[in-house]
Coordinates of C-alpha atoms in Angstrom, one line a residue:
X8 CA 13.8 -34.6 -33.1
X9 CA 12.2 -32.1 -30.7
X10 CA 10.1 -29.4 -32.3
X11 CA 10.1 -26.1 -30.5
X12 CA 8.5 -22.7 -31.1
X13 CA 10.6 -19.8 -29.8
X14 CA 8.7 -16.5 -29.4
X15 CA 10.9 -13.4 -29.5
X16 CA 13.9 -13.0 -31.8
X17 CA 15.7 -10.5 -29.6
X18 CA 19.0 -10.7 -27.8
X19 CA 18.3 -14.0 -26.0
X20 CA 15.8 -15.6 -28.3
X21 CA 18.2 -15.4 -31.2
X22 CA 21.0 -17.1 -29.4
X23 CA 18.6 -19.8 -28.1
X24 CA 17.7 -20.6 -31.7
X25 CA 21.4 -20.7 -32.6
X26 CA 22.4 -23.0 -29.7
X27 CA 19.5 -25.4 -30.4
X28 CA 20.3 -25.4 -34.1
X29 CA 23.9 -26.6 -33.3
X30 CA 22.7 -29.7 -31.5
X31 CA 21.2 -31.2 -34.6
X32 CA 18.4 -32.6 -32.5
X33 CA 15.9 -29.8 -32.7
X34 CA 13.5 -28.4 -35.3
X35 CA 13.1 -24.7 -34.4
X36 CA 10.5 -22.2 -35.4
X37 CA 11.6 -18.6 -34.4
X38 CA 8.7 -16.2 -34.3
X39 CA 8.7 -12.4 -33.9
X40 CA 6.3 -9.5 -34.5
X41 CA 8.1 -8.7 -37.7
X42 CA 9.8 -11.2 -40.0
X43 CA 13.0 -9.2 -40.4
X44 CA 14.9 -10.3 -37.2
X45 CA 14.3 -14.1 -37.4
X46 CA 14.8 -14.1 -41.2
X47 CA 18.1 -12.1 -41.0
X48 CA 19.4 -14.3 -38.2
X49 CA 18.7 -17.5 -40.2
X50 CA 20.2 -16.1 -43.4
X51 CA 23.3 -14.5 -41.8
X52 CA 24.2 -17.5 -39.5
X53 CA 22.9 -20.1 -41.9
X54 CA 20.8 -21.8 -39.4
X55 CA 19.5 -24.7 -41.4
X56 CA 17.2 -26.1 -38.7
X57 CA 15.5 -22.8 -37.9
X58 CA 12.3 -21.6 -39.6
X59 CA 11.6 -17.8 -39.3
X60 CA 7.9 -16.9 -38.8
X61 CA 5.8 -13.9 -38.3
X62 CA 3.9 -14.3 -35.0
X63 CA 2.7 -11.5 -32.6
X64 CA 1.3 -12.6 -29.3
X65 CA -0.8 -9.5 -29.2
X66 CA -2.9 -11.5 -31.6
X67 CA -3.1 -14.8 -29.8
X68 CA -5.6 -16.3 -32.2
X69 CA -3.1 -16.1 -35.0
X70 CA -0.5 -17.8 -32.9
X71 CA -3.0 -20.5 -32.0
X72 CA -3.8 -21.1 -35.6
X73 CA 0.0 -21.5 -36.3
X74 CA 0.2 -24.1 -33.5
X75 CA -2.8 -25.9 -34.9
X76 CA -1.1 -26.3 -38.3
X77 CA 2.5 -26.9 -37.1
X78 CA 3.2 -29.8 -34.8
X79 CA 5.3 -28.7 -31.8
X80 CA 6.5 -30.2 -28.5
X81 CA 7.2 -27.0 -26.6
X82 CA 7.0 -23.2 -26.6
X83 CA 9.8 -21.1 -25.2
X84 CA 9.0 -17.5 -24.5
X85 CA 11.8 -15.0 -24.9
X86 CA 9.4 -12.1 -24.8
X87 CA 9.0 -9.4 -22.1
X88 CA 7.5 -10.8 -18.9
X89 CA 4.1 -9.3 -19.4
X90 CA 3.6 -11.4 -22.5
X91 CA 4.1 -14.7 -20.8
X92 CA 0.7 -15.4 -19.3
X93 CA -0.7 -15.3 -22.9
X94 CA 2.0 -17.7 -24.1
X95 CA 1.5 -20.0 -21.2
X96 CA -2.3 -20.1 -22.0
X97 CA -1.5 -21.1 -25.6
X98 CA 0.8 -23.9 -24.4
X99 CA -1.9 -25.2 -22.1
X100 CA -4.5 -25.1 -24.9
X101 CA -2.3 -27.0 -27.3
X102 CA -0.9 -29.5 -24.8
X103 CA 2.7 -28.2 -25.1
X104 CA 5.6 -27.9 -22.6
X105 CA 6.2 -24.3 -21.6
X106 CA 9.4 -22.4 -20.7
X107 CA 10.2 -18.7 -20.2
X108 CA 12.9 -16.4 -18.9
X109 CA 10.7 -14.2 -16.6
X110 CA 12.0 -12.6 -13.5
X111 CA 8.5 -11.3 -12.6
X112 CA 7.1 -12.8 -9.4
X113 CA 3.5 -12.1 -10.2
X114 CA 3.7 -13.6 -13.7
X115 CA 5.4 -16.7 -12.2
X116 CA 2.5 -17.0 -9.7
X117 CA 0.0 -16.7 -12.6
X118 CA 1.7 -19.5 -14.5
X119 CA 1.8 -21.7 -11.3
X120 CA -2.0 -21.4 -11.0
X121 CA -2.6 -21.9 -14.7
X122 CA -0.5 -25.1 -14.9
X123 CA -2.1 -26.8 -11.9
X124 CA -2.9 -30.3 -13.0
X125 CA -1.3 -29.9 -16.5
X126 CA -0.1 -33.0 -18.2
X127 CA 3.0 -31.1 -19.6
X128 CA 5.8 -29.2 -17.9
X129 CA 5.4 -25.5 -17.2
X130 CA 8.8 -24.1 -16.2
X131 CA 9.2 -20.4 -15.9
X132 CA 12.3 -18.5 -14.8
X133 CA 14.7 -20.5 -17.0
X134 CA 17.5 -17.9 -17.3
X135 CA 20.5 -17.0 -15.2
X136 CA 18.8 -15.4 -12.2
X137 CA 16.2 -16.6 -11.6
X138 CA 17.3 -19.9 -13.1
X139 CA 20.8 -21.3 -12.9
X140 CA 21.6 -19.6 -9.6
X141 CA 18.7 -21.5 -8.0
X142 CA 20.1 -24.8 -9.3
X143 CA 23.6 -23.9 -7.8
X144 CA 22.2 -22.8 -4.5
X145 CA 20.0 -25.9 -4.2
X146 CA 22.9 -28.2 -4.9
X147 CA 25.0 -26.5 -2.2
X148 CA 22.2 -26.8 0.3
X149 CA 21.9 -30.5 -0.2
X150 CA 25.5 -30.8 1.3
X151 CA 24.3 -29.8 4.8
X152 CA 22.4 -31.5 7.6
X153 CA 20.9 -28.2 8.8
X154 CA 20.9 -24.8 7.0
X155 CA 21.6 -21.4 8.5
X156 CA 22.3 -18.8 5.8
X157 CA 22.0 -18.9 2.0
X158 CA 23.3 -16.0 -0.1
X159 CA 22.9 -15.7 -3.9
X160 CA 24.6 -12.9 -5.8
X161 CA 24.6 -12.4 -9.6
X162 CA 25.6 -9.5 -11.8
X163 CA 26.1 -8.7 -15.5
X164 CA 28.5 -5.8 -15.8
X165 CA 30.5 -4.0 -18.5
X166 CA 34.1 -5.0 -18.5
X167 CA 35.1 -1.4 -19.1
X168 CA 32.5 0.9 -17.3
X169 CA 32.7 4.5 -18.7
X170 CA 29.6 6.3 -17.4
X171 CA 28.4 7.6 -14.0
X172 CA 26.2 4.5 -13.5
X173 CA 29.1 2.2 -14.3
X174 CA 26.7 0.1 -16.2
X175 CA 25.6 -0.9 -19.7
X176 CA 22.3 -2.2 -21.0
X177 CA 22.9 -5.9 -21.7
X178 CA 19.4 -7.2 -21.6
X179 CA 15.7 -6.2 -21.4
X180 CA 15.2 -2.7 -20.0
X181 CA 11.7 -3.6 -18.9
X182 CA 13.1 -6.5 -16.9
X183 CA 15.8 -4.4 -15.4
X184 CA 13.3 -1.8 -14.2
X185 CA 11.1 -4.6 -12.9
X186 CA 14.0 -6.0 -10.8
X187 CA 14.9 -2.5 -9.4
X188 CA 11.3 -1.4 -8.6
X189 CA 9.3 -4.4 -7.5
X190 CA 9.0 -6.0 -4.1
X191 CA 11.6 -8.7 -3.3
X192 CA 11.2 -11.8 -1.2
X193 CA 13.6 -13.7 1.1
X194 CA 13.6 -15.8 4.2
X195 CA 14.3 -14.3 7.6
X196 CA 14.1 -16.3 10.9
X197 CA 12.7 -19.2 8.8
X198 CA 9.8 -17.3 7.3
X199 CA 9.2 -15.9 3.8
X200 CA 9.2 -12.1 4.0
X201 CA 8.9 -9.2 1.6
X202 CA 12.0 -7.0 1.2
X203 CA 12.4 -3.6 -0.3
X204 CA 14.3 -3.3 -3.6
X205 CA 17.6 -1.3 -3.6
X206 CA 17.9 -2.0 0.1
X207 CA 20.0 -4.5 2.0
X208 CA 23.2 -2.8 0.8
X209 CA 26.5 -4.6 1.2
X210 CA 29.9 -4.9 -0.4
X211 CA 31.6 -8.1 -1.6
X212 CA 35.1 -8.8 -2.9
X213 CA 35.6 -11.3 -5.7
X214 CA 39.0 -12.0 -7.3
X215 CA 40.3 -8.9 -5.6
X216 CA 37.7 -6.5 -7.1
X217 CA 35.1 -4.8 -4.9
X218 CA 31.4 -4.9 -5.9
X219 CA 28.2 -3.7 -4.2
X220 CA 25.2 -5.9 -3.7
X221 CA 21.6 -4.9 -3.0
X222 CA 18.1 -6.4 -3.1
X223 CA 16.4 -6.9 -6.4
X224 CA 13.2 -8.6 -7.3
X225 CA 12.7 -12.1 -8.7
X226 CA 16.2 -13.5 -8.6
X227 CA 15.4 -15.9 -5.8
X228 CA 13.0 -17.7 -8.1
X229 CA 10.8 -20.2 -6.1
X230 CA 13.5 -21.1 -3.5
X231 CA 11.8 -19.0 -0.8
X232 CA 8.7 -21.2 -1.2
X233 CA 10.7 -24.4 -1.4
X234 CA 12.9 -23.7 1.7
X235 CA 10.6 -21.8 4.1
X236 CA 11.0 -23.3 7.6
X237 CA 14.2 -25.1 6.5
X238 CA 16.7 -22.3 6.5
X239 CA 17.1 -19.3 8.9
X240 CA 18.2 -16.7 6.3
X241 CA 18.0 -16.7 2.5
X242 CA 18.3 -13.7 0.1
X243 CA 19.2 -12.7 -3.4
X244 CA 21.1 -9.6 -4.4
X245 CA 22.3 -8.0 -7.6
X246 CA 26.0 -7.2 -8.0
X247 CA 27.1 -3.9 -9.4
X248 CA 30.2 -1.6 -9.4
X249 CA 30.2 0.6 -6.3
X250 CA 28.1 3.8 -6.7
X251 CA 25.5 2.3 -9.0
X252 CA 22.9 1.7 -6.3
X253 CA 23.0 5.2 -5.0
X254 CA 22.3 6.7 -8.4
X255 CA 19.5 4.3 -9.2
X256 CA 18.0 5.1 -5.9
X257 CA 18.0 8.8 -6.8
X258 CA 16.3 8.1 -10.1
X259 CA 13.7 5.6 -8.9
X260 CA 13.0 6.8 -5.3
X261 CA 14.0 10.4 -5.0
X262 CA 12.8 11.5 -8.5
X263 CA 9.9 9.0 -8.2
X264 CA 10.6 7.5 -11.7
X265 CA 9.5 4.1 -10.3
X266 CA 6.0 5.5 -10.6
X267 CA 6.7 6.6 -14.2
X268 CA 8.5 3.6 -15.7
X269 CA 8.0 4.6 -19.4
X270 CA 9.9 7.8 -18.7
X271 CA 12.6 5.9 -16.8
X272 CA 13.0 3.5 -19.7
X273 CA 13.4 6.3 -22.2
X274 CA 16.0 7.9 -20.0
X275 CA 18.0 4.7 -19.5
X276 CA 17.9 3.7 -23.2
X277 CA 18.8 7.2 -24.4
X278 CA 21.7 7.6 -21.9
X279 CA 23.2 4.2 -21.3
X280 CA 25.0 2.4 -24.1
X281 CA 24.7 -1.3 -24.9
X282 CA 27.8 -3.5 -25.0
X283 CA 28.9 -7.0 -25.9
X284 CA 32.0 -6.6 -23.7
X285 CA 30.5 -7.7 -20.4
X286 CA 31.2 -10.1 -17.6
X287 CA 28.7 -12.3 -15.7
X288 CA 29.4 -12.8 -12.0
X289 CA 27.8 -15.8 -10.2
X290 CA 28.3 -16.3 -6.5
X291 CA 26.5 -18.4 -4.0
X292 CA 27.3 -19.1 -0.3
X293 CA 25.6 -21.6 2.1
X294 CA 26.4 -21.8 5.8
X295 CA 25.1 -24.7 7.9
X296 CA 26.0 -27.7 9.9
X297 CA 27.4 -31.1 8.8
X298 CA 29.6 -33.7 10.6
X299 CA 28.8 -32.0 13.8
X300 CA 30.4 -28.6 12.9
X301 CA 29.5 -25.3 11.3
X302 CA 30.7 -25.1 7.7
X303 CA 30.4 -22.8 4.7
X304 CA 30.5 -23.7 1.0
X305 CA 30.8 -21.3 -1.9
X306 CA 30.3 -21.3 -5.7
X307 CA 32.0 -18.5 -7.7
X308 CA 32.3 -18.1 -11.4
X309 CA 33.0 -15.4 -14.0
X310 CA 31.8 -15.9 -17.6
X311 CA 32.8 -13.7 -20.5
X312 CA 31.5 -13.2 -24.1
X313 CA 31.8 -16.0 -26.5
X314 CA 32.0 -16.4 -30.3
X315 CA 29.3 -18.8 -31.6
X316 CA 28.7 -19.4 -35.3
X317 CA 31.1 -16.6 -36.1
X318 CA 29.2 -14.0 -34.1
X319 CA 30.2 -12.5 -30.7
X320 CA 27.5 -12.9 -28.1
X321 CA 27.6 -11.1 -24.7
X322 CA 28.1 -13.0 -21.5
X323 CA 24.6 -12.3 -20.3
X324 CA 23.3 -13.6 -23.6
X325 CA 25.4 -16.8 -23.4
X326 CA 24.5 -17.6 -19.8
X327 CA 20.8 -16.8 -20.1
X328 CA 20.3 -18.6 -23.4
X329 CA 22.5 -21.6 -22.4
X330 CA 20.5 -22.1 -19.1
X331 CA 17.2 -21.9 -20.9
X332 CA 18.3 -24.4 -23.6
X333 CA 19.8 -26.8 -21.1
X334 CA 16.8 -27.1 -18.7
X335 CA 14.4 -27.4 -21.7
X336 CA 16.5 -30.1 -23.2
X337 CA 16.5 -32.0 -19.9
X338 CA 12.8 -31.8 -19.6
X339 CA 12.1 -32.8 -23.3
X340 CA 14.4 -35.8 -23.0
X341 CA 12.5 -37.0 -20.0
X342 CA 8.9 -35.8 -20.6
X343 CA 7.2 -38.3 -18.3
X344 CA 9.3 -37.1 -15.4
X345 CA 8.0 -33.5 -15.6
X346 CA 4.4 -32.2 -15.6
X347 CA 2.6 -29.2 -14.1
X348 CA 4.6 -26.4 -12.5
X349 CA 8.3 -27.3 -12.4
X350 CA 10.8 -25.3 -10.4
X351 CA 14.4 -24.7 -11.4
X352 CA 15.7 -26.4 -8.2
X353 CA 14.1 -29.7 -9.4
X354 CA 17.1 -29.9 -11.9
X355 CA 20.3 -31.2 -10.3
X356 CA 23.5 -29.3 -10.9
X357 CA 25.4 -32.4 -12.1
X358 CA 22.7 -33.3 -14.6
X359 CA 22.7 -29.7 -15.8
X360 CA 26.5 -29.5 -16.2
X361 CA 26.6 -33.0 -17.9
X362 CA 24.4 -31.7 -20.7
X363 CA 26.2 -30.3 -23.7
X364 CA 24.0 -27.1 -23.7
X365 CA 25.3 -26.2 -20.2
X366 CA 28.9 -26.2 -21.4
X367 CA 29.5 -22.4 -20.7
X368 CA 29.0 -23.0 -17.0
X369 CA 31.6 -25.8 -16.7

């Protein structure tokens, strides 16, 4: 029985607790800055293996005391990215495995430095993108003798768009703004290079529907570091309905709201509705040589909302939570194999899909 502390009982943390509860091989403590959210989740869904607890990482000493009095094997942070260095520090202090969902490049770099020489695994970026998309792209790349171009495209979109942005808020607004406003990274001519967010515009057709794609930060995960010098071109772009990028560019660049993110967050949360009726699009393409010729391999998948424990969860909740649960389960079932900083691409796609917690991707 693995014992895990999940910090953050929001959209993703709640479903992570629910999925782990269903396996019957986890003892879960679900912490949040108020007791209401974890307690209501446990009571409403009758999660018998989940213990709600009042924990606020703004008071790390209190969280440390809790960890000293409750034996755990791992911490999974489902908090905003800026909280994760504190949580990772607590994991290091208490000799615990660490997992998070961050898309933030700088936070990931901080955790990489912090975990150097650690006896336990420190695995950030365990969501969809970064996360599962890195596992898919890495698997495709192993099929080639030499690599030319790697493209990764992911989007979480409303099934029925009804506003000018053709978008709904399906996850963290802080994370969304972070992706749209921070520097991106890719590989060009074999070298890791910085790329500007909201640039690199292109269109792509999937199942007969047209989407736009553009640079966003963090989705590449650690692949640019892993494959520098081994592939000519590699990039990650977010998928949206056509017209979205132009309007976000107006907000963030022309109106300079990237320099006033609190105002931008208020504008987005006041004007854009949330939805559970979404679709997640996952697309990866690799071009390279094998058997003496130039070939291309693709991975494409659409995932829709699912009903779990009598509750409807959005596609982005299902994919993000499932990916986090799956990689954590794989690490905790083979703890001797993983220590220090662990990348997503160190997990094989077959191993991931064979795990029951990766079922939504099969």
